[in-house]
Short mmCIF file of C-alpha atoms and ligand atoms in Angstrom, two decimals:
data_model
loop_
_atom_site.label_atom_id
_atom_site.label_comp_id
_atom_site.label_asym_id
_atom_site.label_seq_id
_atom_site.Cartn_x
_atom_site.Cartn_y
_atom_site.Cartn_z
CA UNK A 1 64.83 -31.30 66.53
CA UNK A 2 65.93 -29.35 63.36
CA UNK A 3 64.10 -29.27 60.07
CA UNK A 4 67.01 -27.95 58.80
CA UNK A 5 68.17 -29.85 55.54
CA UNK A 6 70.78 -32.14 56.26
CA UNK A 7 73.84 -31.59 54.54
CA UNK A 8 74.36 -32.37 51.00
CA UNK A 9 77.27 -34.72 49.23
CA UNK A 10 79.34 -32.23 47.84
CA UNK A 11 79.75 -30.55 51.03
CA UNK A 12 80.64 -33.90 52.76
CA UNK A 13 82.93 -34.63 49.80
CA UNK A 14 85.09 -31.57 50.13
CA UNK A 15 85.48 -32.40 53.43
CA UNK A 16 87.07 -36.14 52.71
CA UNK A 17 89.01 -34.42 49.40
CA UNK A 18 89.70 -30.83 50.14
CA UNK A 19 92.32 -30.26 47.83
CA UNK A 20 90.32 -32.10 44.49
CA UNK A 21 89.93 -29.77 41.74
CA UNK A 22 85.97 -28.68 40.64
CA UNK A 23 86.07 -30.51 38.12
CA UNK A 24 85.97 -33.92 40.05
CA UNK A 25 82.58 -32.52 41.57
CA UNK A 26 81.30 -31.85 37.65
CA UNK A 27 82.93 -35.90 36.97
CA UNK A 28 80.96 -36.91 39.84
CA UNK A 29 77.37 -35.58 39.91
CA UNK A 30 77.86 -36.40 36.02
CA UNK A 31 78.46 -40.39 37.00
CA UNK A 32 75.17 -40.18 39.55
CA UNK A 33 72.83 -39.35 36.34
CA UNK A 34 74.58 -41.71 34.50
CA UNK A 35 72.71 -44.87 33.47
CA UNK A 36 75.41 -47.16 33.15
CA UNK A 37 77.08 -46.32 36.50
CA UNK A 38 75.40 -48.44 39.69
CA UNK A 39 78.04 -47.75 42.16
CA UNK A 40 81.10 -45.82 42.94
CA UNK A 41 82.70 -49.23 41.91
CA UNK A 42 81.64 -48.50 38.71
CA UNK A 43 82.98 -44.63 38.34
CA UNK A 44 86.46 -46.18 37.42
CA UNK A 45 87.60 -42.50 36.74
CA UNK A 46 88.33 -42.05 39.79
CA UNK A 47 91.61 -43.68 41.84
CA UNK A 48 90.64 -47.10 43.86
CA UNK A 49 91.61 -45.11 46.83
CA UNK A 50 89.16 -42.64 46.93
CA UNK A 51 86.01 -45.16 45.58
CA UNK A 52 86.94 -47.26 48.44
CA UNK A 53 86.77 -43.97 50.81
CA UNK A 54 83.36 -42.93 49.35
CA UNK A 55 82.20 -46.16 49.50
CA UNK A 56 82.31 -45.94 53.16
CA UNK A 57 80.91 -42.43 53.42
CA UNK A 58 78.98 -40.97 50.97
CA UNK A 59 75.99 -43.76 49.97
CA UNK A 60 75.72 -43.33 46.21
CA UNK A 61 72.29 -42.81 46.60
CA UNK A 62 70.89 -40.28 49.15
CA UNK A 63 67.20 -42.06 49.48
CA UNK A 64 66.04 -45.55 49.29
CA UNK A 65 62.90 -47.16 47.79
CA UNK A 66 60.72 -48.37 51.16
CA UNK A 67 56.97 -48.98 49.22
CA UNK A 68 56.47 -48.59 45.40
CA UNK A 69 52.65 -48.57 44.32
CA UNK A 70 51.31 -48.42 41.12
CA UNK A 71 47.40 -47.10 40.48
CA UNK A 72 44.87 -49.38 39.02
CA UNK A 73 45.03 -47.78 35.33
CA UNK A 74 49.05 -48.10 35.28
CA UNK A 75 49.35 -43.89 34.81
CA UNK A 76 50.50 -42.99 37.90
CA UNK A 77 53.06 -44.79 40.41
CA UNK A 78 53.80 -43.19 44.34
CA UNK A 79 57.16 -44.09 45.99
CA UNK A 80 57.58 -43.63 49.73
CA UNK A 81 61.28 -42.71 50.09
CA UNK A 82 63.59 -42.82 53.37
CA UNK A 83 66.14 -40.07 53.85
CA UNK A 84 69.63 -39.89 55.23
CA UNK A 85 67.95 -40.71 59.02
CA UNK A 86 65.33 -43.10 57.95
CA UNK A 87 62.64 -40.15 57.56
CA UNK A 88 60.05 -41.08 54.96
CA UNK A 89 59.05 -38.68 51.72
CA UNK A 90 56.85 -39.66 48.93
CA UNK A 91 57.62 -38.70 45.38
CA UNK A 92 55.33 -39.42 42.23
CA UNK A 93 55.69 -40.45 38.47
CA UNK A 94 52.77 -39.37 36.34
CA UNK A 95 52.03 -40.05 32.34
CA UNK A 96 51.66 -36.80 30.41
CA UNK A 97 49.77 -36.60 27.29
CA UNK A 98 53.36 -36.22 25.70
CA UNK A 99 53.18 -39.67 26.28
CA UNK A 100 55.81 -39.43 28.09
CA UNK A 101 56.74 -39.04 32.31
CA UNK A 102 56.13 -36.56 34.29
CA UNK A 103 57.77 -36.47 38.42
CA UNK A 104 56.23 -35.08 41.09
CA UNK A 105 58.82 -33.98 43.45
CA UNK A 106 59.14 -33.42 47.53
CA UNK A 107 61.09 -30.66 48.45
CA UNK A 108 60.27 -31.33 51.91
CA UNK A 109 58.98 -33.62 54.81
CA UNK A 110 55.63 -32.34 55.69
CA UNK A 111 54.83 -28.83 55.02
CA UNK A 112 54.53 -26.08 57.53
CA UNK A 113 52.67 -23.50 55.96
CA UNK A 114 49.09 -25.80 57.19
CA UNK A 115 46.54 -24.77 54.21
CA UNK A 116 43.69 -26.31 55.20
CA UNK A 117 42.57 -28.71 52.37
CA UNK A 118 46.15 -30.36 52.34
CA UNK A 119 46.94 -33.60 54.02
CA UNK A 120 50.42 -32.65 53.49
CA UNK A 121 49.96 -29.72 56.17
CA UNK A 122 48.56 -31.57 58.39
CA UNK A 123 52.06 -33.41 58.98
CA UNK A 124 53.53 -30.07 60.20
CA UNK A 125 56.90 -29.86 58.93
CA UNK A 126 59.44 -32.92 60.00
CA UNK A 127 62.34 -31.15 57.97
CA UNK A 128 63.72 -29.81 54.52
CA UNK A 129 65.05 -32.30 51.85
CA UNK A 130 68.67 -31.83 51.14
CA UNK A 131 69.15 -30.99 47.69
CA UNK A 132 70.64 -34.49 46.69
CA UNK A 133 67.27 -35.97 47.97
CA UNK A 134 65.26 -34.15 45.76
CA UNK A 135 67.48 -34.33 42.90
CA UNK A 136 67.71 -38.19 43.51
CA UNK A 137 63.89 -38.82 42.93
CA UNK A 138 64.64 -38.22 39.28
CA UNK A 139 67.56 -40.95 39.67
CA UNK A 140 65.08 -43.13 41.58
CA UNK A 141 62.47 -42.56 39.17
CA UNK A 142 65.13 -43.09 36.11
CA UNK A 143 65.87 -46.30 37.26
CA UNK A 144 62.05 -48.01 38.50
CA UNK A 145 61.37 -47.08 34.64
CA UNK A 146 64.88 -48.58 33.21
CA UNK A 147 63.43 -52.02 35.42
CA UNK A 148 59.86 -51.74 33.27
CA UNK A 149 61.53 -51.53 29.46
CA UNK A 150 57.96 -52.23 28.38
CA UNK A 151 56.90 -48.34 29.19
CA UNK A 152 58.49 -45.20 27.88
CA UNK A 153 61.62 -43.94 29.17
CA UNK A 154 61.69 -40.67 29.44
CA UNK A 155 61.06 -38.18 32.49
CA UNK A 156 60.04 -35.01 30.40
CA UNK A 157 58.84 -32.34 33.12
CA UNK A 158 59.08 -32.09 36.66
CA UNK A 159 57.06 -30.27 38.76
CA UNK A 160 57.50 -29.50 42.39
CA UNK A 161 53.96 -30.42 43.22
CA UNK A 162 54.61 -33.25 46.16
CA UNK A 163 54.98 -32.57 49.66
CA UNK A 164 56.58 -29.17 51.39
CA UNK A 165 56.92 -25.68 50.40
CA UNK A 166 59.57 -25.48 48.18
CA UNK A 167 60.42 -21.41 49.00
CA UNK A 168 60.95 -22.03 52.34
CA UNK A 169 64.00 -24.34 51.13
CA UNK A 170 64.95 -22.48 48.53
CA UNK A 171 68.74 -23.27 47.92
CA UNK A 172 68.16 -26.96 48.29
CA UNK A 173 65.53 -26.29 45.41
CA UNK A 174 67.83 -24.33 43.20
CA UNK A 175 70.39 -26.27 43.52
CA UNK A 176 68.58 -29.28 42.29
CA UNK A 177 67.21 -27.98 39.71
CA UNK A 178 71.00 -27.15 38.42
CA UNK A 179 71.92 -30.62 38.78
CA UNK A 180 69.18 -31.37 36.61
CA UNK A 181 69.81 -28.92 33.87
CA UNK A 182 73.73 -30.19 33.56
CA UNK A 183 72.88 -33.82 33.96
CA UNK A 184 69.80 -34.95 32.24
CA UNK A 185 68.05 -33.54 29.16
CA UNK A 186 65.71 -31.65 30.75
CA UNK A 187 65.29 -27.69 30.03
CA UNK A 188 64.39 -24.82 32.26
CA UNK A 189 60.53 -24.69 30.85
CA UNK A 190 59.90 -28.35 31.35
CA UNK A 191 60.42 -27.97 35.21
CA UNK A 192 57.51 -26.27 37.01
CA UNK A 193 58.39 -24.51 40.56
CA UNK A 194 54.92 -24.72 42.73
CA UNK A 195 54.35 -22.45 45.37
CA UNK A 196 52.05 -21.32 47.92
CA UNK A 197 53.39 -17.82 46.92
CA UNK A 198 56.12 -17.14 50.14
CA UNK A 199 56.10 -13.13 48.52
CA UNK A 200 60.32 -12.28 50.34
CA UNK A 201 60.88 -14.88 48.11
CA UNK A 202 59.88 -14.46 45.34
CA UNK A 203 60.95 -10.97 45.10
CA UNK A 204 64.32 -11.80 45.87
CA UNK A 205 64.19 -14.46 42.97
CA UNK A 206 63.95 -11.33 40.83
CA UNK A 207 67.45 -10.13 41.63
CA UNK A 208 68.81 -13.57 42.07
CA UNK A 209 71.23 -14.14 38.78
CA UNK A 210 71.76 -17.63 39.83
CA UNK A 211 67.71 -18.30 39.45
CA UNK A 212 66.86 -20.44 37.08
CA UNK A 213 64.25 -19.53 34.44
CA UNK A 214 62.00 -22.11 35.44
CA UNK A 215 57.98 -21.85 35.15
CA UNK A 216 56.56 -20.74 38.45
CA UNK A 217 52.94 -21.40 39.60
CA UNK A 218 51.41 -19.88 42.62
CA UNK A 219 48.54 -21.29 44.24
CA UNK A 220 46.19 -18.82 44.87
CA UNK A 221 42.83 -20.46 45.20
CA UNK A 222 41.03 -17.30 46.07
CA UNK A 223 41.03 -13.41 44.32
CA UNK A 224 40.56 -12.01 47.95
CA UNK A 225 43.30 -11.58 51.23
CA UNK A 226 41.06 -12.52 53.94
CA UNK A 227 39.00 -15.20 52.14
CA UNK A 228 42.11 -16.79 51.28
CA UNK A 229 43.97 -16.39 54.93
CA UNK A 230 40.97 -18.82 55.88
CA UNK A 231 42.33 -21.67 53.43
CA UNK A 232 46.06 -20.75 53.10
CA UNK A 233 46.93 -19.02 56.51
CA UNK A 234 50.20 -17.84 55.62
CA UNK A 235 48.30 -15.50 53.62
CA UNK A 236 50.71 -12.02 53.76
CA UNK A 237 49.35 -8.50 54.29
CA UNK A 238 48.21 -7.10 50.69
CA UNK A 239 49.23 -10.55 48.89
CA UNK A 240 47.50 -9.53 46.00
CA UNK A 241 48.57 -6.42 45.34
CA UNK A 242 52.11 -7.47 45.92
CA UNK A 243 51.61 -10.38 44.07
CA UNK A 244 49.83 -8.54 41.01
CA UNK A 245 53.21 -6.18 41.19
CA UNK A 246 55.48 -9.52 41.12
CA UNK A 247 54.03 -10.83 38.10
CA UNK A 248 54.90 -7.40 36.19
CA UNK A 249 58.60 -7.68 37.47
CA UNK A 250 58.75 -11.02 36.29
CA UNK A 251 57.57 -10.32 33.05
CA UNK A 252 59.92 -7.32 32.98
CA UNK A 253 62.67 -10.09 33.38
CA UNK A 254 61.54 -12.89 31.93
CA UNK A 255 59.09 -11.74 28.87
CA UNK A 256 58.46 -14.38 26.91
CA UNK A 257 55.69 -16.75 26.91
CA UNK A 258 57.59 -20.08 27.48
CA UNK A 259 57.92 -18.27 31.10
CA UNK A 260 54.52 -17.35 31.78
CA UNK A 261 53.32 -17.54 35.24
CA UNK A 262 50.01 -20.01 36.47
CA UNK A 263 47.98 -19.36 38.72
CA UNK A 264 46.64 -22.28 40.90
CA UNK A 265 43.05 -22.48 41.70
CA UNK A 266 41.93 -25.57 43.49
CA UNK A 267 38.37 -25.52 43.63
CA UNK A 268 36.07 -26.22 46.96
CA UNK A 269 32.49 -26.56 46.71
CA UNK A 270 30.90 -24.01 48.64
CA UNK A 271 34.16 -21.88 49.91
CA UNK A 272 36.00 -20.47 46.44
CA UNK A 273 34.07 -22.03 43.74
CA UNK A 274 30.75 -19.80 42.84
CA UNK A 275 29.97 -17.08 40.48
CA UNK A 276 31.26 -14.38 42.26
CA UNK A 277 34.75 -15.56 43.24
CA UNK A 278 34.97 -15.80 39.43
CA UNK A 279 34.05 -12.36 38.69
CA UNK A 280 36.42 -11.68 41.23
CA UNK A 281 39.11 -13.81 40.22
CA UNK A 282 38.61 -11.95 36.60
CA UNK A 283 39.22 -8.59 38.13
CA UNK A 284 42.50 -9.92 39.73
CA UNK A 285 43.57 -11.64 36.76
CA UNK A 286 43.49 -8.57 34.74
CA UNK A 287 45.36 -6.23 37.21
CA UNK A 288 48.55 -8.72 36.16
CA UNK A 289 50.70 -9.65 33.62
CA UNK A 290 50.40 -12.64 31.29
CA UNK A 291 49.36 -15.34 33.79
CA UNK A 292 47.27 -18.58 32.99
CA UNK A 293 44.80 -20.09 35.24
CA UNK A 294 45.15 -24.02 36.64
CA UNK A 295 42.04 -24.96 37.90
CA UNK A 296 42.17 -27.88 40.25
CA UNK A 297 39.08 -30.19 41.85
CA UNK A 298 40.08 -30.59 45.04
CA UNK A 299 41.14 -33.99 45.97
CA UNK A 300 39.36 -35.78 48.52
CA UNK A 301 41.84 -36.05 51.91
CA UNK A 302 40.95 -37.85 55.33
CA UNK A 303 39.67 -36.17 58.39
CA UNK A 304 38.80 -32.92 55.97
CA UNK A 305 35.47 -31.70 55.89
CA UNK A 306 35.98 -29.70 52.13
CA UNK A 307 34.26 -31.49 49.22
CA UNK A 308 35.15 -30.71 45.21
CA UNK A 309 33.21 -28.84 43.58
CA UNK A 310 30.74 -30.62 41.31
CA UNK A 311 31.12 -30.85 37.63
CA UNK A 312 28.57 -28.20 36.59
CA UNK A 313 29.99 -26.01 39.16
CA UNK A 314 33.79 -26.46 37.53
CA UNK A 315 32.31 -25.87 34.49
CA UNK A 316 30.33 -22.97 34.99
CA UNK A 317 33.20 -20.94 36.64
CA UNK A 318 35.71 -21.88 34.21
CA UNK A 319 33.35 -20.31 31.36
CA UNK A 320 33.60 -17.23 33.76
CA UNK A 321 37.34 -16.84 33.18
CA UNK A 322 37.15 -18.32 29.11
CA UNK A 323 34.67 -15.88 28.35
CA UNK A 324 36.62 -12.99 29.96
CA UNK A 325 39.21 -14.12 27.32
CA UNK A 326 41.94 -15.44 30.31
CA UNK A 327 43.97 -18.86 29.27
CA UNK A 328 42.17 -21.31 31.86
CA UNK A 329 43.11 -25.37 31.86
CA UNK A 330 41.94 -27.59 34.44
CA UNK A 331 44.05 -30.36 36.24
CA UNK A 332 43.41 -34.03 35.25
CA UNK A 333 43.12 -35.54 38.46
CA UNK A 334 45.39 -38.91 38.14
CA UNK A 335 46.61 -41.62 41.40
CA UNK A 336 43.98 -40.97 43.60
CA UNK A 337 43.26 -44.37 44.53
CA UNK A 338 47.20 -44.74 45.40
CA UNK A 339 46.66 -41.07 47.56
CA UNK A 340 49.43 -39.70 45.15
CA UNK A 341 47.00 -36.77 43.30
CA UNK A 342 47.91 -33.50 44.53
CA UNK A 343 47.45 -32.47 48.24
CA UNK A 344 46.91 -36.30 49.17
CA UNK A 345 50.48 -36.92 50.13
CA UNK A 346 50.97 -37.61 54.00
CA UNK A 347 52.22 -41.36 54.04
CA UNK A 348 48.85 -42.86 55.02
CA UNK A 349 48.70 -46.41 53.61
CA UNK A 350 45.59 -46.71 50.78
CA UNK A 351 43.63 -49.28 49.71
CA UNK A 352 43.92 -49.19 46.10
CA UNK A 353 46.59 -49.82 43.45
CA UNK A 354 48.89 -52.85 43.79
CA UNK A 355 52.11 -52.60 45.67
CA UNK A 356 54.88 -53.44 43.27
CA UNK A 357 57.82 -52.93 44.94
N1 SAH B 401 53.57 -26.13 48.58
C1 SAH B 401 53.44 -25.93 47.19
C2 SAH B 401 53.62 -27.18 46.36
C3 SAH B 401 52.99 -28.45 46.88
S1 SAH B 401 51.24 -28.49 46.86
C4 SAH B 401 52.11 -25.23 46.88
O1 SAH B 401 51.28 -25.13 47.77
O2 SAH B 401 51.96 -24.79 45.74
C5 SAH B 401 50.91 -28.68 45.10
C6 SAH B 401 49.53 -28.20 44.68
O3 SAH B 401 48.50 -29.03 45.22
C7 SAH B 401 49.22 -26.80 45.16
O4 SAH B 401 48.65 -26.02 44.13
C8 SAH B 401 48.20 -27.06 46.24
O5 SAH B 401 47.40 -25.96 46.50
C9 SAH B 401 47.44 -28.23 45.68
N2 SAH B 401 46.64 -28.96 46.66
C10 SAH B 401 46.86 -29.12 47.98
N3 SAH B 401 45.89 -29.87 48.54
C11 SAH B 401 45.03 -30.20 47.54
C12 SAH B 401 43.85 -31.00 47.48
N4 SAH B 401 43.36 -31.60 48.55
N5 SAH B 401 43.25 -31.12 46.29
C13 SAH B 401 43.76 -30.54 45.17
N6 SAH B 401 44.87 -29.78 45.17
C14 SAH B 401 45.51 -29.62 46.34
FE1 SF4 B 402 52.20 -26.90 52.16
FE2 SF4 B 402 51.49 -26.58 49.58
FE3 SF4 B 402 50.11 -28.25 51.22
FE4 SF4 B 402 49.95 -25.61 51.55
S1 SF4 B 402 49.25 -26.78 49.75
S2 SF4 B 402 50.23 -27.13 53.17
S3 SF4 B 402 52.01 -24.96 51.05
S4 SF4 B 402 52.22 -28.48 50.58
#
């Protein structure tokens, strides 16, 4: 079986129309992020002709709702999406303290890449998520909050923080994230591009025109190459030095702070949390450019023996990094009793929350 994206709308839609003008693509993907429009009965610009074609063959949606839960304290909701064949995904809607929405989005269906505190890696990878089914969780997303007028509106940031690697399907990433900036309000620094730091990549990002200026965060969760290849085994060859080297190039490019890069750090007591790894991280920190430091307490996932760090431990390594004068913050842990915090999602049914739709 492939885990090859499957192909995406425009593609098919070229295929039905090959002789309609651009423009018609631009009219189209305009009417998909429109609230008003519920159907390609309702997109009355184009002729009855071709609605009633792509009626038949292109659904107007690429993923449907299968599960909607909502956590206990009414800040974070999970969706668990079906694909084109049927395949499930699950996407996430978080409060921000802009008191406003934040989505966390799948770029794929299971992740290959296998770090070992992930229940996401544990699912291998099933396949990549066209580009219309990650740019339709912000349409799904648009309209679950247009059906609860009570809470705010607005999806502010995205980050690509749900399940997959969202290097390894690069295009279907980028060209979601266009789709986004020409059809809702949101702006290049609001959408956050999370990665387990696939280096070919991200290099050739650097010479890539078409590349987005999005904010990038690489998880790194350890200063050192082999400590880390025991976590993240797709560790490369001299990661950090390469990576140290990236960060200067995309400074060189992009210098300016709204772009800075972040550097994951999910801490796990006993493996990258104490004293030392600190120090270390300190060292590493200062070999690069402007970069700001996520801390993250690991979040508890089945059949994994790792633990989170304790709160004294959290504390006393982020005073490492503060006092060395480096920009730390540290991840509010939100939807854990729905499995939607980060890492958690693997479609395994939870206790908690309420099942709302
Ligand atoms: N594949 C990308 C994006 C998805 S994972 C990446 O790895 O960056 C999003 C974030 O969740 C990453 O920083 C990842 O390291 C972190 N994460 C994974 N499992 C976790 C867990 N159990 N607890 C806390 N964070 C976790
Ligand atoms: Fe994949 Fe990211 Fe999970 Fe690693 S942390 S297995 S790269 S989703």
């Amino acid at each position: 079986m492939t885990t090859e994206a499957p192909p995406n709308r425009h593609d098919r839609f070229l295929q039905l129309f090959p002789k309609e003008p651009a423009f018609r693509l631009r009219q189209i993907e305009q009417a998909y992020f429109t609230p008003s429009m519920t159907g390609w009965e309702s997109v009355t610009t184009l002729s009855k002709e071709m609605r009633a074609t792509l009626m038949q063959e292109i659904p107007w949606i690429s993923c449907t709702p299968v599960r909607t839960l909502s956590g206990g304290t009414g800040d974070t909701h999970k969706v668990v999406l079906a694909g084109y064949d049927k395949q499930l995904f699950e996407s996430v809607l978080m409060a921000n303290n802009r008191g406003q929405w934040t989505i966390c989005v799948s770029s794929q269906i299971g992740c290959a890449m296998g770090c070992t505190f992930c229940a996401t890696g544990t699912m291998g990878l099933k396949r990549s998520l066209s580009s219309d089914e990650i740019a339709d969780q912000y349409r799904f997303w648009k309209s679950f909050l247009a059906g609860r007028p009570e809470l705010p509106q607005r999806i502010s940031n995205v980050v690509f923080m749900g399940m997959g690697e969202p290097l390894v399907n690069v295009e279907n990433v980028k060209a979601a994230i266009h789709t986004w900036l020409a059809c809702t309000d949101l702006g290049p620094t609001r959408i956050t591009v999370s990665t387990v730091g696939v280096l070919p990549v991200l290099e050739a990002i650097l010479k890539d025109p078409d590349w987005p200026a999005v904010r990038i965060a690489i998880s790194l969760h350890s200063p050192e190459e082999e400590s880390r290849r025991r976590i993240v085994p797709t560790t490369a060859p001299r990661f950090h030095t390469r990576l140290a080297k990236w960060t200067h190039d995309y400074q060189a490019i992009h210098g300016n702070r709204r772009h800075h890069v972040t550097f994951e750090y999910t801490l796990i007591a006993g493996v990258n949390d104490n004293a030392e790894e600190a120090e270390k991280l300190v060292h590493f920190v200062r070999k690069t450019s402007t970069v700001k430091v996520n801390v993250i307490p690991l979040n508890p996932v089945g059949g994994k023996s790792f633990t989170a760090s304790s709160r004294q431990g959290i504390e006393i390594f982020k005073n490492i990094l503060l006092g060395a004068g480096i920009n730390v913050t540290e991840r509010k842990t939100m939807g854990q009793d729905i499995a939607a915090a980060c890492g958690q999602l693997a479609l395994t049914i939870q206790s908690g929350g309420k099942v709302v739709g």
